[in-house]
Every structure is written in structure tokens, then in C-alpha cells.
mmCIF file of C-alpha atoms in Angstrom:
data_model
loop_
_atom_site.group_PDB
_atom_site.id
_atom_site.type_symbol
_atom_site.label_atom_id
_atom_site.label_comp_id
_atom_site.label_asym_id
_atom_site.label_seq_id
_atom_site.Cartn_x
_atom_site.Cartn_y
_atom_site.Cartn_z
ATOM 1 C CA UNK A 1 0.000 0.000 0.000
ATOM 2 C CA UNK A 2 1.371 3.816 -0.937
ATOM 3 C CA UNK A 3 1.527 6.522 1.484
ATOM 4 C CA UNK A 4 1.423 10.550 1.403
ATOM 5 C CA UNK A 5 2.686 12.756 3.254
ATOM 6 C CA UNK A 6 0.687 15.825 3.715
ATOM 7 C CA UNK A 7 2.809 19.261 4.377
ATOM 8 C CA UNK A 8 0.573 21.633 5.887
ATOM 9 C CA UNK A 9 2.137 25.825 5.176
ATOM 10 C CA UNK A 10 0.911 28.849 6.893
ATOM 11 C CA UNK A 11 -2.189 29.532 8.840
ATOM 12 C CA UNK A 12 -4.833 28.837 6.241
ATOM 13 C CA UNK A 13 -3.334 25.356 5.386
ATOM 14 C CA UNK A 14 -2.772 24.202 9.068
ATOM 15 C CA UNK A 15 -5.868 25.359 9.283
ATOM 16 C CA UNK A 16 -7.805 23.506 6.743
ATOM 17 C CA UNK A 17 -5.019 20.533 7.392
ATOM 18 C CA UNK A 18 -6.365 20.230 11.165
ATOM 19 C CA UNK A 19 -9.606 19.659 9.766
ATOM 20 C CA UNK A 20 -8.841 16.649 7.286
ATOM 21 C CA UNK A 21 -6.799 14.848 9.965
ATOM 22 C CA UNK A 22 -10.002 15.401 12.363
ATOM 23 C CA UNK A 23 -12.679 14.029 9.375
ATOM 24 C CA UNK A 24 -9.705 11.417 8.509
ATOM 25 C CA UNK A 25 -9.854 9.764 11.686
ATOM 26 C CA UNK A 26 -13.566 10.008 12.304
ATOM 27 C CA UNK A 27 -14.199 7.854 8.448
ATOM 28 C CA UNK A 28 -11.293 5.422 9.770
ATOM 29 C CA UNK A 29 -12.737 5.224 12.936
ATOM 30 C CA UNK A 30 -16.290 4.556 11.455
ATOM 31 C CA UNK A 31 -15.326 1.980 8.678
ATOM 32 C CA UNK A 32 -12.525 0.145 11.163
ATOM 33 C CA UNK A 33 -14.297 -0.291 14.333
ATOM 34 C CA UNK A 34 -12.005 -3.227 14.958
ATOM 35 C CA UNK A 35 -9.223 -0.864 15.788
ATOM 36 C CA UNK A 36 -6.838 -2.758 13.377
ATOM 37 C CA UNK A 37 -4.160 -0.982 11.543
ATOM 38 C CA UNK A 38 -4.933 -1.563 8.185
ATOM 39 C CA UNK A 39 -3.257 -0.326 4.760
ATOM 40 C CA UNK A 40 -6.248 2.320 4.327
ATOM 41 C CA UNK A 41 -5.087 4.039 7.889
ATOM 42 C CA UNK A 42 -1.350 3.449 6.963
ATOM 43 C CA UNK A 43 -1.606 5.586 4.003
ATOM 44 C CA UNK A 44 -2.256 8.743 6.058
ATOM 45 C CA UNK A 45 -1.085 7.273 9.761
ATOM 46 C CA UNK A 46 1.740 5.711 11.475
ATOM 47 C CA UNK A 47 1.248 3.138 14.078
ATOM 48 C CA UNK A 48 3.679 3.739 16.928
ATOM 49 C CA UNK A 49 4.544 1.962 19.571
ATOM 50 C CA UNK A 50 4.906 3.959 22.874
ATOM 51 C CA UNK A 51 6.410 1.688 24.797
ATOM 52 C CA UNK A 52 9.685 1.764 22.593
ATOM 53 C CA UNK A 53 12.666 3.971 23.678
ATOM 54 C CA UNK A 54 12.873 7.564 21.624
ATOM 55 C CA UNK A 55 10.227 8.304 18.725
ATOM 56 C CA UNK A 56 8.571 4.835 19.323
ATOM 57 C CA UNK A 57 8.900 2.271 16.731
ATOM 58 C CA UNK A 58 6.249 1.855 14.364
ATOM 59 C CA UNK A 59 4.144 -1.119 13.398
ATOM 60 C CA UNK A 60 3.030 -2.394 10.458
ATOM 61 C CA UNK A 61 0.314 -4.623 11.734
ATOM 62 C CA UNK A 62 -1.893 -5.508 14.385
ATOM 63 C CA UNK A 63 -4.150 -3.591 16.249
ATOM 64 C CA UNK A 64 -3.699 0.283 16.620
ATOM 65 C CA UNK A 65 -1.525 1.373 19.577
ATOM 66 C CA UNK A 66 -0.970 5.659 18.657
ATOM 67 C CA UNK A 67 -1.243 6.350 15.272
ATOM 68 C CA UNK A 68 0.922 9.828 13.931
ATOM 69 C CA UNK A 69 -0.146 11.594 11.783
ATOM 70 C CA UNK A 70 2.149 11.539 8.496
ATOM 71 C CA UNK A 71 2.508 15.160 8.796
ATOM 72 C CA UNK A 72 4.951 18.328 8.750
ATOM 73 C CA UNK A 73 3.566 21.659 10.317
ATOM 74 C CA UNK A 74 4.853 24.698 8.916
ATOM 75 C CA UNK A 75 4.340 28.578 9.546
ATOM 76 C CA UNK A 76 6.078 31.523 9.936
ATOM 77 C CA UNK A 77 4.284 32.512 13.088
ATOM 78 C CA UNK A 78 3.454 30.477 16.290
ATOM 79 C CA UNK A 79 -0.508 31.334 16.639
ATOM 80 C CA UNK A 80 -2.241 28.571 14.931
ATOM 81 C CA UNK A 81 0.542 25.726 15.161
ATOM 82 C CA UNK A 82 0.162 26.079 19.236
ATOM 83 C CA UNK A 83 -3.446 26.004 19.069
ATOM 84 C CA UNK A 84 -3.801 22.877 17.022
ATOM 85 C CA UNK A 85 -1.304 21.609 19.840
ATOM 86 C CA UNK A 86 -3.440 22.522 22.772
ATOM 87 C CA UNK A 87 -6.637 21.160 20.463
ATOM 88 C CA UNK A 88 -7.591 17.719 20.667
ATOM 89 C CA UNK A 89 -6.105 16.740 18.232
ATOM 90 C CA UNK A 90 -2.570 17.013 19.796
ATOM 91 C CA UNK A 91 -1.322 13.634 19.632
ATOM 92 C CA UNK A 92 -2.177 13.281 16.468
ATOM 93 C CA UNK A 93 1.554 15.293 15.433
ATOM 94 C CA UNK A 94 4.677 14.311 15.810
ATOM 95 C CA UNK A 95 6.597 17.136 17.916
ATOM 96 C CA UNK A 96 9.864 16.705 15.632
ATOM 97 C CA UNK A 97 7.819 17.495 12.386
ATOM 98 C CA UNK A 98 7.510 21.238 13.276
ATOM 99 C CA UNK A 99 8.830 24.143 11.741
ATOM 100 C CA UNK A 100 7.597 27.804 13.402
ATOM 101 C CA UNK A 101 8.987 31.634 13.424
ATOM 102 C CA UNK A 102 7.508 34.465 15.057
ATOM 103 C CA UNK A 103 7.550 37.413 12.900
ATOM 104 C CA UNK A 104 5.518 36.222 10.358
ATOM 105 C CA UNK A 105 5.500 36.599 6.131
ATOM 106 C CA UNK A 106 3.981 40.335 6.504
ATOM 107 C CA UNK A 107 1.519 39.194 3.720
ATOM 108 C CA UNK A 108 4.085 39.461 1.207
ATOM 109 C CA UNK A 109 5.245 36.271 -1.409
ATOM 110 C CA UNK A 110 9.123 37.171 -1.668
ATOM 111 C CA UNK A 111 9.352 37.347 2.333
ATOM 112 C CA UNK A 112 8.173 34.041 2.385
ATOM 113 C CA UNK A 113 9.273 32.528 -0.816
ATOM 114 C CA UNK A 114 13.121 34.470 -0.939
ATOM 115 C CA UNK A 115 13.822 35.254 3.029
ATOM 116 C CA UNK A 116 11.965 31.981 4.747
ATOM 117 C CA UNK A 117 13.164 29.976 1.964
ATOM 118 C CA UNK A 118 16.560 30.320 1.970
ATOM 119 C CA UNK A 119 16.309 30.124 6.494
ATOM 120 C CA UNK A 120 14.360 27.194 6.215
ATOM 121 C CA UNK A 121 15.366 24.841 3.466
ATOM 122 C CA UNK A 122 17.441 22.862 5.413
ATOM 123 C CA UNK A 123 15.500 22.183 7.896
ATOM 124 C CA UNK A 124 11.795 21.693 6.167
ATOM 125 C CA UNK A 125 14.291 18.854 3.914
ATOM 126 C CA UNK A 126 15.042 17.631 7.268
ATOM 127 C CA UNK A 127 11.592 17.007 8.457
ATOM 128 C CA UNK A 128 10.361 15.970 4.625
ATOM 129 C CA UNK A 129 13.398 13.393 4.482
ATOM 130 C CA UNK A 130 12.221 12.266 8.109
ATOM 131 C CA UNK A 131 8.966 11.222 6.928
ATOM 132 C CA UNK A 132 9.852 9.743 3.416
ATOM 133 C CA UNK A 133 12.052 7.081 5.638
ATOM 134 C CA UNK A 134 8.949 6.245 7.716
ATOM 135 C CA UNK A 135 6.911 5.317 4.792
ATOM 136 C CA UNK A 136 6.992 1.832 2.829
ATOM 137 C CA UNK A 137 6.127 3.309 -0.516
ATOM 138 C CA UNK A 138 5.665 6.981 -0.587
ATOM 139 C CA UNK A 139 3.366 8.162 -3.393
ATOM 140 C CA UNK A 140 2.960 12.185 -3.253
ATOM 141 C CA UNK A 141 3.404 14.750 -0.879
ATOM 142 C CA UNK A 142 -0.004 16.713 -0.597
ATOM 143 C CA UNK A 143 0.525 20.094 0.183
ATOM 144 C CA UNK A 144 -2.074 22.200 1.433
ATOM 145 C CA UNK A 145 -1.505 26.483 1.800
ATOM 146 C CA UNK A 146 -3.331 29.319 0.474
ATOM 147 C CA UNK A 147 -2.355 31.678 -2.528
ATOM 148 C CA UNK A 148 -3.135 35.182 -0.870
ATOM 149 C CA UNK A 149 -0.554 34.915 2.192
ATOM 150 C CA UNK A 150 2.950 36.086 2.326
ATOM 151 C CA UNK A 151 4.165 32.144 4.217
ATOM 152 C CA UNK A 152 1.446 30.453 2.265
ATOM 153 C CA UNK A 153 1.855 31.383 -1.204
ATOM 154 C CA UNK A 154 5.295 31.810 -0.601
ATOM 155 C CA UNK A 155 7.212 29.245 1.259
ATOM 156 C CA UNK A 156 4.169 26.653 0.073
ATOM 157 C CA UNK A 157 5.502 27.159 -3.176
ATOM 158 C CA UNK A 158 9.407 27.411 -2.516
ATOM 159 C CA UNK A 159 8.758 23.905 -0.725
ATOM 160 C CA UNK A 160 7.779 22.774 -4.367
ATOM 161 C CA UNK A 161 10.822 23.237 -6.123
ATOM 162 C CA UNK A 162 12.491 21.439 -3.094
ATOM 163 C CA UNK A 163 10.166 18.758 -3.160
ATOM 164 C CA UNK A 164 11.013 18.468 -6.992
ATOM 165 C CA UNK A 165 14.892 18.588 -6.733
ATOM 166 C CA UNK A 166 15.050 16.289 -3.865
ATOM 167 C CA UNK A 167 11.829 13.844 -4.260
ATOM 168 C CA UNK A 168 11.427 14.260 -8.604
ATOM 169 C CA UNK A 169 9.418 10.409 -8.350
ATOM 170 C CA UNK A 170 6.766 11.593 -5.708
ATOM 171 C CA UNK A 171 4.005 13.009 -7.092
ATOM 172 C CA UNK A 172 3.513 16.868 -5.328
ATOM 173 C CA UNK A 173 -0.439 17.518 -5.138
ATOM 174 C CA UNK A 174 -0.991 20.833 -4.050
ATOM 175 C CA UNK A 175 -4.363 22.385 -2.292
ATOM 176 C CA UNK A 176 -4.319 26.084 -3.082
ATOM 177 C CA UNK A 177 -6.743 28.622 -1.555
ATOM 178 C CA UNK A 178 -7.400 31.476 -3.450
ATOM 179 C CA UNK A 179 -8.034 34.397 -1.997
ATOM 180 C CA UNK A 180 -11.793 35.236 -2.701
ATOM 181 C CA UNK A 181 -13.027 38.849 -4.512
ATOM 182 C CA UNK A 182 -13.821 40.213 -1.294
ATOM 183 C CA UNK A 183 -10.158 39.814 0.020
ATOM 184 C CA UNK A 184 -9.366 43.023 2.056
ATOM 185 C CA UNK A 185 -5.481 42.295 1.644
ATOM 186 C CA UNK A 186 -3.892 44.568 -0.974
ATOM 187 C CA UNK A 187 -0.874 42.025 -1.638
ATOM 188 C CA UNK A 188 -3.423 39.111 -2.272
ATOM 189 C CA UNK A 189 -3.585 39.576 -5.655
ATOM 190 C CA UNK A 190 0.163 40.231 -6.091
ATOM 191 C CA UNK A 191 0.685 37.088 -4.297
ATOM 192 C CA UNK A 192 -1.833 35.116 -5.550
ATOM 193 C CA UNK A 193 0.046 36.025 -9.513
ATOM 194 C CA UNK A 194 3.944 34.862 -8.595
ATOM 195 C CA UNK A 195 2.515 31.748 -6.701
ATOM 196 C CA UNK A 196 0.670 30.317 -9.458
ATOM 197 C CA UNK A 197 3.658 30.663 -11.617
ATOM 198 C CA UNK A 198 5.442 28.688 -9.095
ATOM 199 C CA UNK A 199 2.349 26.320 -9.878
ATOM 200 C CA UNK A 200 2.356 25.732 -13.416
ATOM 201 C CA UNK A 201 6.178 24.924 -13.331
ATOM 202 C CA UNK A 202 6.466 22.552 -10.398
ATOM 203 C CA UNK A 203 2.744 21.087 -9.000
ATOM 204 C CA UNK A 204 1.639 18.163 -10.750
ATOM 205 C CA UNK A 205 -1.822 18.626 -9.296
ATOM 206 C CA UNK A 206 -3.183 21.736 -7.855
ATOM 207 C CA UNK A 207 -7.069 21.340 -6.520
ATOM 208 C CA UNK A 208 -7.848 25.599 -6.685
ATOM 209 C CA UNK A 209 -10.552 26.176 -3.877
ATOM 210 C CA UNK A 210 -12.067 29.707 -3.115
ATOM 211 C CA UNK A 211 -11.295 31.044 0.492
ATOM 212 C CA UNK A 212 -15.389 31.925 0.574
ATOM 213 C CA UNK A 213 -15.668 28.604 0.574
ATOM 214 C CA UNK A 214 -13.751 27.597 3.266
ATOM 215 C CA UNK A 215 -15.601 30.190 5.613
ATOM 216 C CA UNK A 216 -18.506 28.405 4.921
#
């Protein structure tokens, strides 16, 4: 069975992230009432034993012990990456597989994309390398950020051309928000342009969805 990884940039995507891994586990939970780790749950879950020493040991059968989410968390402030670590769904993410800053993209594609970029590169490859080792056969990378802010259109689409050089057989799936006509940020637009450019030269899927949506 394949696996994905999903990398979750900026506030809207660990937003909209924190809600898959919630509606993931509820279908799992509703179709596997066993509690067996199966390869559905494995493509999106790890199974880890907590009694091992360290990051626990995973397992690749059997019933479910603590499944982790195959996940990195990444934003350029703190606000929404703590809160989704308070939520209940805490134990869901791997502490290791986290990647904040404090001062924020300011709204604005080249701080995230040129500045963050450059800072973070090493370490995002760290975390992405991390969980390409923990999967058995690792099919895309899903990446979900939104097209109108300065870390998610940015540094979600710097990630790409990583993702390309380093993983050019995984398939990179990309959910992009765009920012919807009644967007009061001036640089949406701006942002919104040099992102999708990113896009069209290193996605191999991009799902478009309209923020309005989302509010919904």
C-alpha cells in the first residue's frame, strides 16, 4: 500500500489541514471499528509503539496502539501551530515534524518565498526526508496552503521546487486557496500572480478552492 505525506504551510493550510486529519480519523474510525491498523489508515497514519525507547517504533500490523499523523507543520508565526497543539487533536503530530517563526511573512510572497526559503530549506528537507524514511512506498506529498498569504503562497511554493529537486518520483499535489473577490489584503492579488507561476512549473496537481468557501 502507498503513502502521502501531507505538508501543511501557513495559517490557512494548518488550518484547513487540522480539519482533514479530524474528518480522517472520524471515516477510519467509522469503517474500522475493529481498531486494526490496516493499509487504508497506513496511508495517512503511522502506528507507533509507545512503549519503545525515543520516537517509538512503528508497526506495520496488528491492532492500533498511537497512530501519527504523516505530517509536517509549517508557519512563519506560532498562533495557529500552538493552538492545534493545545486542540484535541494534539497527539495526532509528531513534535519533531515542526517548523515555526515568530515574525511572520507580513503578507508578502518574496518574504516568504526568498527570506523563509533560503532560512528554512534545510531544515523543512530535514523534516520531509524524516517522513519519506517512515513510509513503505511513498506516493505524493499533498501540500495544502493558500495563494493570498505572504508564508502560504510563498514558502508553500518554494517547498515545491524542493520537493522536486530532492523527491522528482513523488508526485507533489498541491491544495491552493485562493483568496476570494472580497479579500481586504492589498498584496493578495500580487501574491496570488507569482505563486501560481510557481504552480504551473512545479505542481503536478493543484485542486484551486475559493477562500469563501472555506468560511462556509
Amino acid at each position: 500500500m502507498t503513502q502521502s505525506v501531507v505538508v501543511q504551510v501557513g495559517q490557512c493550510g494548518n488550518q484547513i489541514g487540522c480539519c482533514f486529519w479530524d474528518l480522517a480519523l472520524r471515516e477510519h474510525a467509522a469503517v474500522n471499528q475493529k481498531g486494526i491498523y490496516d493499509d487504508a489508515i497506513s496511508s495517512f497514519f503511522r502506528n507507533v509503539d509507545t512503549r519503545a525507547v525515543g520516537d517509538g517504533g512503528s508497526i506495520s500490523k496488528g491492532r492500533i496502539s498511537s497512530l501519527k499523523a504523516r505530517a509536517v507543520l509549517i508557519d512563519m508565526e506560532e498562533g495557529v501551530v500552538n493552538e492545534i497543539l493545545q486542540g484535541p487533536l494534539r497527539d495526532v503530530f509528531d513534535s519533531k515534524q515542526l517548523i515555526t517563526d515568530i515574525s511572520g511573512s507580513g503578507n508578502n510572497w518574496a518574504v516568504g518565498h526568498k527570506v523563509f526559503g533560503c532560512l528554512y530549506r534545510e531544515q523543512i528537507l530535514e523534516k520531509l526526508r524524516k517522513s519519506a524514511e517512515q513510509c513503505d512506498c511513498l506516493q505524493c506529498f499533498f501540500i495544502i496552503h493558500s495563494m493570498g498569504g505572504g508564508t502560504g503562497s510563498g514558502l508553500g511554493t518554494f517547498l515545491l521546487k524542493v520537493l522536486e529537486d530532492e523527491f522528482p518520483e513523488v508526485y507533489r499535489f498541491v491544495t491552493a486557496v485562493y483568496p476570494s473577490s472580497e479579500d481586504d489584503v492589498i498584496t493578495s492579488p500580487y501574491n496570488s500572480m507569482l505563486a501560481m507561476k510557481e504552480l504551473n512549473e512545479h505542481a503536478d496537481c493543484v485542486l484551486p478552492i475559493d477562500n469563501q468557501l472555506c468560511e462556509v
